[in-house]
Amino acid sequence: MIIIGEKINGTIPSVKEAIERRDADFIANLAIKQTEAGANFIDVCASTAPEYEIETLKWLMEVVQDATDTPLGIDSPNPKVIEAVFKYANKPGLINSISEEGDKCEVLLPLLEGNSWEVVGLTCDNHGIPSDLETKLKITEIMVEKAAKFGITPDRIHIDPCVMALSTENNSMLNFAQEIKKIKELYPTIHVTGAISNMSFGLPVRSLLNKTCMAFAIQAGMDSAVLDPLNRDMMGTIIATYALLGQDKHCRKYSKAYRQGQIGPVK
């Protein structure tokens, strides 16, 4: 499982306060802890007023890169912001994200030509998030075809089918599993990602739904996720699911995680 650590996001109250105070130690500590917990990318999202976003995102990138060697996930809904700060990354990472909304592909895909950067692609367009599988697959195909023009192969793309809340769509998990399987059928080497926590929005005991959702999603073929790597229960669910699906030979990774204190009682 490719883990995109989600903890450095200005929508989180404590992070918002740290950004406003320019508390570099707080941000650096979050980056280090996520790296130690197994994050493959450290997502940085400013979520500030538009006029301050470029400056803030550049600062976040600098702090995180000084704290850890884990590649960045540069995250903004505005492609021009990502384009502006892209040059401040000191190694290839992940762009979060493109879609068929506006000119996101046209602005961001050229940045990935001739390097090993990866990218998240959301299955939405100018009409919003489609509810049917066919439209999501068509959007996926369009983004993959556009990416190919810049030499970007499917194995560098993380498709996010946009998880819908179970509270508003009764078949949300079933639909999500089908979307994962169909996307993998189209492009076997592509990654399928998503913010699993969206599934439990508006419902009680969210952690229970999130962990169960993750297990079903892994079984369907999901191999990337935007999540909190400091959540021991979620990380434990991921490790256990791979073991139960026969994808952890002799349960070596499961046993190693126990010895290192990643699962089981806190040592």
mmCIF file with all atom_site columns, C-alpha atoms in Angstrom, residues 31-128:
data_model
loop_
_atom_site.group_PDB
_atom_site.id
_atom_site.type_symbol
_atom_site.label_atom_id
_atom_site.label_alt_id
_atom_site.label_comp_id
_atom_site.label_asym_id
_atom_site.label_entity_id
_atom_site.label_seq_id
_atom_site.pdbx_PDB_ins_code
_atom_site.Cartn_x
_atom_site.Cartn_y
_atom_site.Cartn_z
_atom_site.occupancy
_atom_site.B_iso_or_equiv
_atom_site.pdbx_formal_charge
_atom_site.auth_seq_id
_atom_site.auth_comp_id
_atom_site.auth_asym_id
_atom_site.auth_atom_id
_atom_site.pdbx_PDB_model_num
ATOM 1  C CA . ALA A 1 31  ? 6.461   15.182 8.730   1.00 0.00 ? 31  ALA A CA 1
ATOM 2  C CA . ILE A 1 32  ? 8.972   13.112 10.706  1.00 0.00 ? 32  ILE A CA 1
ATOM 3  C CA . LYS A 1 33  ? 6.290   11.123 12.548  1.00 0.00 ? 33  LYS A CA 1
ATOM 4  C CA . GLN A 1 34  ? 4.472   10.297 9.302   1.00 0.00 ? 34  GLN A CA 1
ATOM 5  C CA . THR A 1 35  ? 7.727   9.161  7.716   1.00 0.00 ? 35  THR A CA 1
ATOM 6  C CA . GLU A 1 36  ? 8.519   6.936  10.703  1.00 0.00 ? 36  GLU A CA 1
ATOM 7  C CA . ALA A 1 37  ? 4.987   5.478  10.500  1.00 0.00 ? 37  ALA A CA 1
ATOM 8  C CA . GLY A 1 38  ? 5.539   4.411  6.892   1.00 0.00 ? 38  GLY A CA 1
ATOM 9  C CA . ALA A 1 39  ? 4.322   7.265  4.674   1.00 0.00 ? 39  ALA A CA 1
ATOM 10 C CA . ASN A 1 40  ? 5.593   7.096  1.093   1.00 0.00 ? 40  ASN A CA 1
ATOM 11 C CA . PHE A 1 41  ? 4.638   10.705 0.381   1.00 0.00 ? 41  PHE A CA 1
ATOM 12 C CA . ILE A 1 42  ? 4.064   13.648 2.717   1.00 0.00 ? 42  ILE A CA 1
ATOM 13 C CA . ASP A 1 43  ? 1.106   15.618 1.388   1.00 0.00 ? 43  ASP A CA 1
ATOM 14 C CA . VAL A 1 44  ? 1.317   19.371 1.978   1.00 0.00 ? 44  VAL A CA 1
ATOM 15 C CA . CYS A 1 45  ? -1.850  21.416 1.553   1.00 0.00 ? 45  CYS A CA 1
ATOM 16 C CA . ALA A 1 46  ? -1.976  25.051 2.675   1.00 0.00 ? 46  ALA A CA 1
ATOM 17 C CA . SER A 1 47  ? -5.767  25.608 2.522   1.00 0.00 ? 47  SER A CA 1
ATOM 18 C CA . THR A 1 48  ? -5.272  29.322 3.100   1.00 0.00 ? 48  THR A CA 1
ATOM 19 C CA . ALA A 1 49  ? -6.778  32.386 1.454   1.00 0.00 ? 49  ALA A CA 1
ATOM 20 C CA . PRO A 1 50  ? -5.881  32.388 -2.269  1.00 0.00 ? 50  PRO A CA 1
ATOM 21 C CA . GLU A 1 51  ? -3.620  35.417 -2.003  1.00 0.00 ? 51  GLU A CA 1
ATOM 22 C CA . TYR A 1 52  ? -1.418  33.644 0.572   1.00 0.00 ? 52  TYR A CA 1
ATOM 23 C CA . GLU A 1 53  ? -1.482  30.093 -0.792  1.00 0.00 ? 53  GLU A CA 1
ATOM 24 C CA . ILE A 1 54  ? 1.680   30.148 -2.919  1.00 0.00 ? 54  ILE A CA 1
ATOM 25 C CA . GLU A 1 55  ? 3.778   31.702 -0.156  1.00 0.00 ? 55  GLU A CA 1
ATOM 26 C CA . THR A 1 56  ? 2.362   29.320 2.464   1.00 0.00 ? 56  THR A CA 1
ATOM 27 C CA . LEU A 1 57  ? 2.762   26.188 0.355   1.00 0.00 ? 57  LEU A CA 1
ATOM 28 C CA . LYS A 1 58  ? 6.365   27.132 -0.466  1.00 0.00 ? 58  LYS A CA 1
ATOM 29 C CA . TRP A 1 59  ? 7.058   27.513 3.272   1.00 0.00 ? 59  TRP A CA 1
ATOM 30 C CA . LEU A 1 60  ? 5.468   24.151 4.065   1.00 0.00 ? 60  LEU A CA 1
ATOM 31 C CA . MET A 1 61  ? 7.524   22.459 1.354   1.00 0.00 ? 61  MET A CA 1
ATOM 32 C CA . GLU A 1 62  ? 10.750  23.945 2.692   1.00 0.00 ? 62  GLU A CA 1
ATOM 33 C CA . VAL A 1 63  ? 10.013  22.900 6.279   1.00 0.00 ? 63  VAL A CA 1
ATOM 34 C CA . VAL A 1 64  ? 9.071   19.339 5.333   1.00 0.00 ? 64  VAL A CA 1
ATOM 35 C CA . GLN A 1 65  ? 12.050  18.893 3.018   1.00 0.00 ? 65  GLN A CA 1
ATOM 36 C CA . ASP A 1 66  ? 14.413  20.070 5.755   1.00 0.00 ? 66  ASP A CA 1
ATOM 37 C CA . ALA A 1 67  ? 12.857  17.554 8.150   1.00 0.00 ? 67  ALA A CA 1
ATOM 38 C CA . THR A 1 68  ? 12.647  14.384 6.035   1.00 0.00 ? 68  THR A CA 1
ATOM 39 C CA . ASP A 1 69  ? 13.729  12.811 2.753   1.00 0.00 ? 69  ASP A CA 1
ATOM 40 C CA . THR A 1 70  ? 10.248  11.423 2.096   1.00 0.00 ? 70  THR A CA 1
ATOM 41 C CA . PRO A 1 71  ? 8.949   12.808 -1.226  1.00 0.00 ? 71  PRO A CA 1
ATOM 42 C CA . LEU A 1 72  ? 6.341   15.549 -1.138  1.00 0.00 ? 72  LEU A CA 1
ATOM 43 C CA . GLY A 1 73  ? 2.764   15.429 -2.282  1.00 0.00 ? 73  GLY A CA 1
ATOM 44 C CA . ILE A 1 74  ? 2.063   18.966 -3.514  1.00 0.00 ? 74  ILE A CA 1
ATOM 45 C CA . ASP A 1 75  ? -1.638  19.523 -2.945  1.00 0.00 ? 75  ASP A CA 1
ATOM 46 C CA . SER A 1 76  ? -3.894  22.363 -4.085  1.00 0.00 ? 76  SER A CA 1
ATOM 47 C CA . PRO A 1 77  ? -7.242  22.683 -5.875  1.00 0.00 ? 77  PRO A CA 1
ATOM 48 C CA . ASN A 1 78  ? -5.639  25.456 -7.935  1.00 0.00 ? 78  ASN A CA 1
ATOM 49 C CA . PRO A 1 79  ? -3.283  24.100 -10.644 1.00 0.00 ? 79  PRO A CA 1
ATOM 50 C CA . LYS A 1 80  ? -1.609  27.490 -11.016 1.00 0.00 ? 80  LYS A CA 1
ATOM 51 C CA . VAL A 1 81  ? -0.519  27.318 -7.369  1.00 0.00 ? 81  VAL A CA 1
ATOM 52 C CA . ILE A 1 82  ? 1.080   23.910 -7.889  1.00 0.00 ? 82  ILE A CA 1
ATOM 53 C CA . GLU A 1 83  ? 2.737   25.176 -11.051 1.00 0.00 ? 83  GLU A CA 1
ATOM 54 C CA . ALA A 1 84  ? 4.165   28.155 -9.126  1.00 0.00 ? 84  ALA A CA 1
ATOM 55 C CA . VAL A 1 85  ? 5.705   26.102 -6.292  1.00 0.00 ? 85  VAL A CA 1
ATOM 56 C CA . PHE A 1 86  ? 6.735   23.043 -8.307  1.00 0.00 ? 86  PHE A CA 1
ATOM 57 C CA . LYS A 1 87  ? 10.302  24.316 -8.748  1.00 0.00 ? 87  LYS A CA 1
ATOM 58 C CA . TYR A 1 88  ? 10.855  24.366 -4.984  1.00 0.00 ? 88  TYR A CA 1
ATOM 59 C CA . ALA A 1 89  ? 10.651  20.563 -4.694  1.00 0.00 ? 89  ALA A CA 1
ATOM 60 C CA . ASN A 1 90  ? 14.133  19.095 -4.358  1.00 0.00 ? 90  ASN A CA 1
ATOM 61 C CA . LYS A 1 91  ? 13.191  15.623 -5.648  1.00 0.00 ? 91  LYS A CA 1
ATOM 62 C CA . PRO A 1 92  ? 10.345  13.981 -7.623  1.00 0.00 ? 92  PRO A CA 1
ATOM 63 C CA . GLY A 1 93  ? 7.183   13.428 -5.618  1.00 0.00 ? 93  GLY A CA 1
ATOM 64 C CA . LEU A 1 94  ? 3.438   13.492 -6.216  1.00 0.00 ? 94  LEU A CA 1
ATOM 65 C CA . ILE A 1 95  ? 1.134   16.163 -7.639  1.00 0.00 ? 95  ILE A CA 1
ATOM 66 C CA . ASN A 1 96  ? -2.331  16.186 -6.066  1.00 0.00 ? 96  ASN A CA 1
ATOM 67 C CA . SER A 1 97  ? -4.209  16.568 -8.358  1.00 0.00 ? 97  SER A CA 1
ATOM 68 C CA . ILE A 1 98  ? -5.469  16.649 -11.929 1.00 0.00 ? 98  ILE A CA 1
ATOM 69 C CA . SER A 1 99  ? -8.980  16.000 -13.226 1.00 0.00 ? 99  SER A CA 1
ATOM 70 C CA . GLU A 1 100 ? -11.102 16.877 -16.239 1.00 0.00 ? 100 GLU A CA 1
ATOM 71 C CA . GLU A 1 101 ? -12.210 20.017 -14.410 1.00 0.00 ? 101 GLU A CA 1
ATOM 72 C CA . GLY A 1 102 ? -11.057 23.240 -16.044 1.00 0.00 ? 102 GLY A CA 1
ATOM 73 C CA . ASP A 1 103 ? -7.490  23.272 -17.361 1.00 0.00 ? 103 ASP A CA 1
ATOM 74 C CA . LYS A 1 104 ? -5.853  21.154 -14.649 1.00 0.00 ? 104 LYS A CA 1
ATOM 75 C CA . CYS A 1 105 ? -4.455  18.562 -17.057 1.00 0.00 ? 105 CYS A CA 1
ATOM 76 C CA . GLU A 1 106 ? -3.204  21.219 -19.448 1.00 0.00 ? 106 GLU A CA 1
ATOM 77 C CA . VAL A 1 107 ? -1.396  23.139 -16.691 1.00 0.00 ? 107 VAL A CA 1
ATOM 78 C CA . LEU A 1 108 ? 0.023   20.261 -14.649 1.00 0.00 ? 108 LEU A CA 1
ATOM 79 C CA . LEU A 1 109 ? 0.818   17.362 -16.969 1.00 0.00 ? 109 LEU A CA 1
ATOM 80 C CA . PRO A 1 110 ? 3.617   19.233 -18.795 1.00 0.00 ? 110 PRO A CA 1
ATOM 81 C CA . LEU A 1 111 ? 5.427   19.526 -15.443 1.00 0.00 ? 111 LEU A CA 1
ATOM 82 C CA . LEU A 1 112 ? 5.722   15.727 -15.325 1.00 0.00 ? 112 LEU A CA 1
ATOM 83 C CA . GLU A 1 113 ? 7.381   15.293 -18.703 1.00 0.00 ? 113 GLU A CA 1
ATOM 84 C CA . GLY A 1 114 ? 10.882  13.830 -18.642 1.00 0.00 ? 114 GLY A CA 1
ATOM 85 C CA . ASN A 1 115 ? 10.964  13.021 -14.918 1.00 0.00 ? 115 ASN A CA 1
ATOM 86 C CA . SER A 1 116 ? 9.600   10.450 -12.462 1.00 0.00 ? 116 SER A CA 1
ATOM 87 C CA . TRP A 1 117 ? 6.949   12.568 -10.747 1.00 0.00 ? 117 TRP A CA 1
ATOM 88 C CA . GLU A 1 118 ? 3.630   10.845 -10.030 1.00 0.00 ? 118 GLU A CA 1
ATOM 89 C CA . VAL A 1 119 ? 0.141   12.351 -10.098 1.00 0.00 ? 119 VAL A CA 1
ATOM 90 C CA . VAL A 1 120 ? -3.292  11.840 -8.563  1.00 0.00 ? 120 VAL A CA 1
ATOM 91 C CA . GLY A 1 121 ? -6.186  11.971 -11.022 1.00 0.00 ? 121 GLY A CA 1
ATOM 92 C CA . LEU A 1 122 ? -9.717  12.591 -9.747  1.00 0.00 ? 122 LEU A CA 1
ATOM 93 C CA . THR A 1 123 ? -12.605 11.144 -11.755 1.00 0.00 ? 123 THR A CA 1
ATOM 94 C CA . CYS A 1 124 ? -14.542 14.390 -11.987 1.00 0.00 ? 124 CYS A CA 1
ATOM 95 C CA . ASP A 1 125 ? -15.079 17.048 -14.644 1.00 0.00 ? 125 ASP A CA 1
ATOM 96 C CA . ASN A 1 126 ? -16.831 20.374 -15.140 1.00 0.00 ? 126 ASN A CA 1
ATOM 97 C CA . HIS A 1 127 ? -20.136 18.674 -14.278 1.00 0.00 ? 127 HIS A CA 1
ATOM 98 C CA . GLY A 1 128 ? -18.850 17.549 -10.879 1.00 0.00 ? 128 GLY A CA 1
#
